[in-house]
GROMACS .gro file of C-alpha atoms in nm:
model
   65
    1MET     CA    1   0.024  -0.048  -0.009
    2SER     CA    2   0.104   0.367  -0.064
    3GLU     CA    3   0.192   0.593   0.238
    4VAL     CA    4   0.068   0.952   0.227
    5ARG     CA    5   0.313   1.189   0.381
    6LYS     CA    6   0.221   1.533   0.486
    7GLY     CA    7   0.429   1.826   0.449
    8GLY     CA    8   0.665   1.662   0.218
    9LEU     CA    9   0.881   1.807  -0.050
   10ASN     CA   10   0.685   1.960  -0.351
   11PRO     CA   11   0.784   1.922  -0.702
   12SER     CA   12   1.022   2.215  -0.686
   13GLY     CA   13   1.216   2.071  -0.416
   14MET     CA   14   1.083   2.356  -0.153
   15SER     CA   15   0.844   2.249   0.124
   16HIS     CA   16   0.552   2.498   0.200
   17ASP     CA   17   0.274   2.436   0.438
   18ASN     CA   18   0.048   2.628   0.200
   19SER     CA   19   0.001   2.684  -0.190
   20LYS     CA   20   0.003   3.075  -0.181
   21PRO     CA   21   0.360   3.264  -0.330
   22PRO     CA   22   0.581   3.374  -0.105
   23ARG     CA   23   0.527   3.745  -0.008
   24ARG     CA   24   0.855   3.830  -0.124
   25MET     CA   25   0.789   3.697  -0.455
   26MET     CA   26   0.493   3.930  -0.451
   27ILE     CA   27   0.670   4.249  -0.333
   28PHE     CA   28   0.926   4.182  -0.612
   29VAL     CA   29   0.618   4.148  -0.884
   30VAL     CA   30   0.433   4.479  -0.772
   31THR     CA   31   0.775   4.654  -0.762
   32ILE     CA   32   0.866   4.566  -1.116
   33PHE     CA   33   0.470   4.652  -1.233
   34LEU     CA   34   0.513   5.017  -1.049
   35ILE     CA   35   0.878   5.079  -1.198
   36ALA     CA   36   0.724   4.969  -1.569
   37CYS     CA   37   0.414   5.221  -1.474
   38LEU     CA   38   0.661   5.494  -1.446
   39VAL     CA   39   0.886   5.435  -1.714
   40ALA     CA   40   0.559   5.441  -1.933
   41LEU     CA   41   0.456   5.790  -1.763
   42ALA     CA   42   0.789   5.953  -1.796
   43PHE     CA   43   0.828   5.818  -2.167
   44THR     CA   44   0.454   5.945  -2.260
   45TRP     CA   45   0.522   6.277  -2.065
   46MET     CA   46   0.865   6.299  -2.263
   47ARG     CA   47   0.696   6.236  -2.611
   48HIS     CA   48   0.372   6.464  -2.550
   49PRO     CA   49   0.459   6.760  -2.336
   50GLY     CA   50   0.125   6.937  -2.385
   51GLU     CA   51  -0.021   7.140  -2.614
   52PRO     CA   52   0.181   7.378  -2.853
   53ASP     CA   53   0.216   7.753  -2.749
   54LYS     CA   54  -0.028   7.935  -3.001
   55THR     CA   55   0.248   8.220  -3.053
   56SER     CA   56   0.500   7.955  -3.182
   57PRO     CA   57   0.548   7.958  -3.583
   58ALA     CA   58   0.520   7.591  -3.580
   59ALA     CA   59   0.166   7.647  -3.459
   60THR     CA   60   0.071   7.938  -3.701
   61THR     CA   61   0.161   7.729  -4.008
   62GLU     CA   62  -0.037   7.421  -3.920
   63GLN     CA   63  -0.302   7.634  -3.888
   64THR     CA   64  -0.273   7.780  -4.229
   65ARG     CA   65  -0.229   7.465  -4.400
   0.00000   0.00000   0.00000
């Protein structure tokens, strides 16, 4: 007959009492996500700084076209 062990090794080789991911891994994933969001915001802000000035020559030439 086969014997069922509690608290044995998982297939990954680590023993866990529950199946929830470790807290450190969740913090790592959230940190990477927040850094990616900040990079995306910085890129968007640099590429699209805002509305052009109405007194600038580029804005007047675009209006005449």
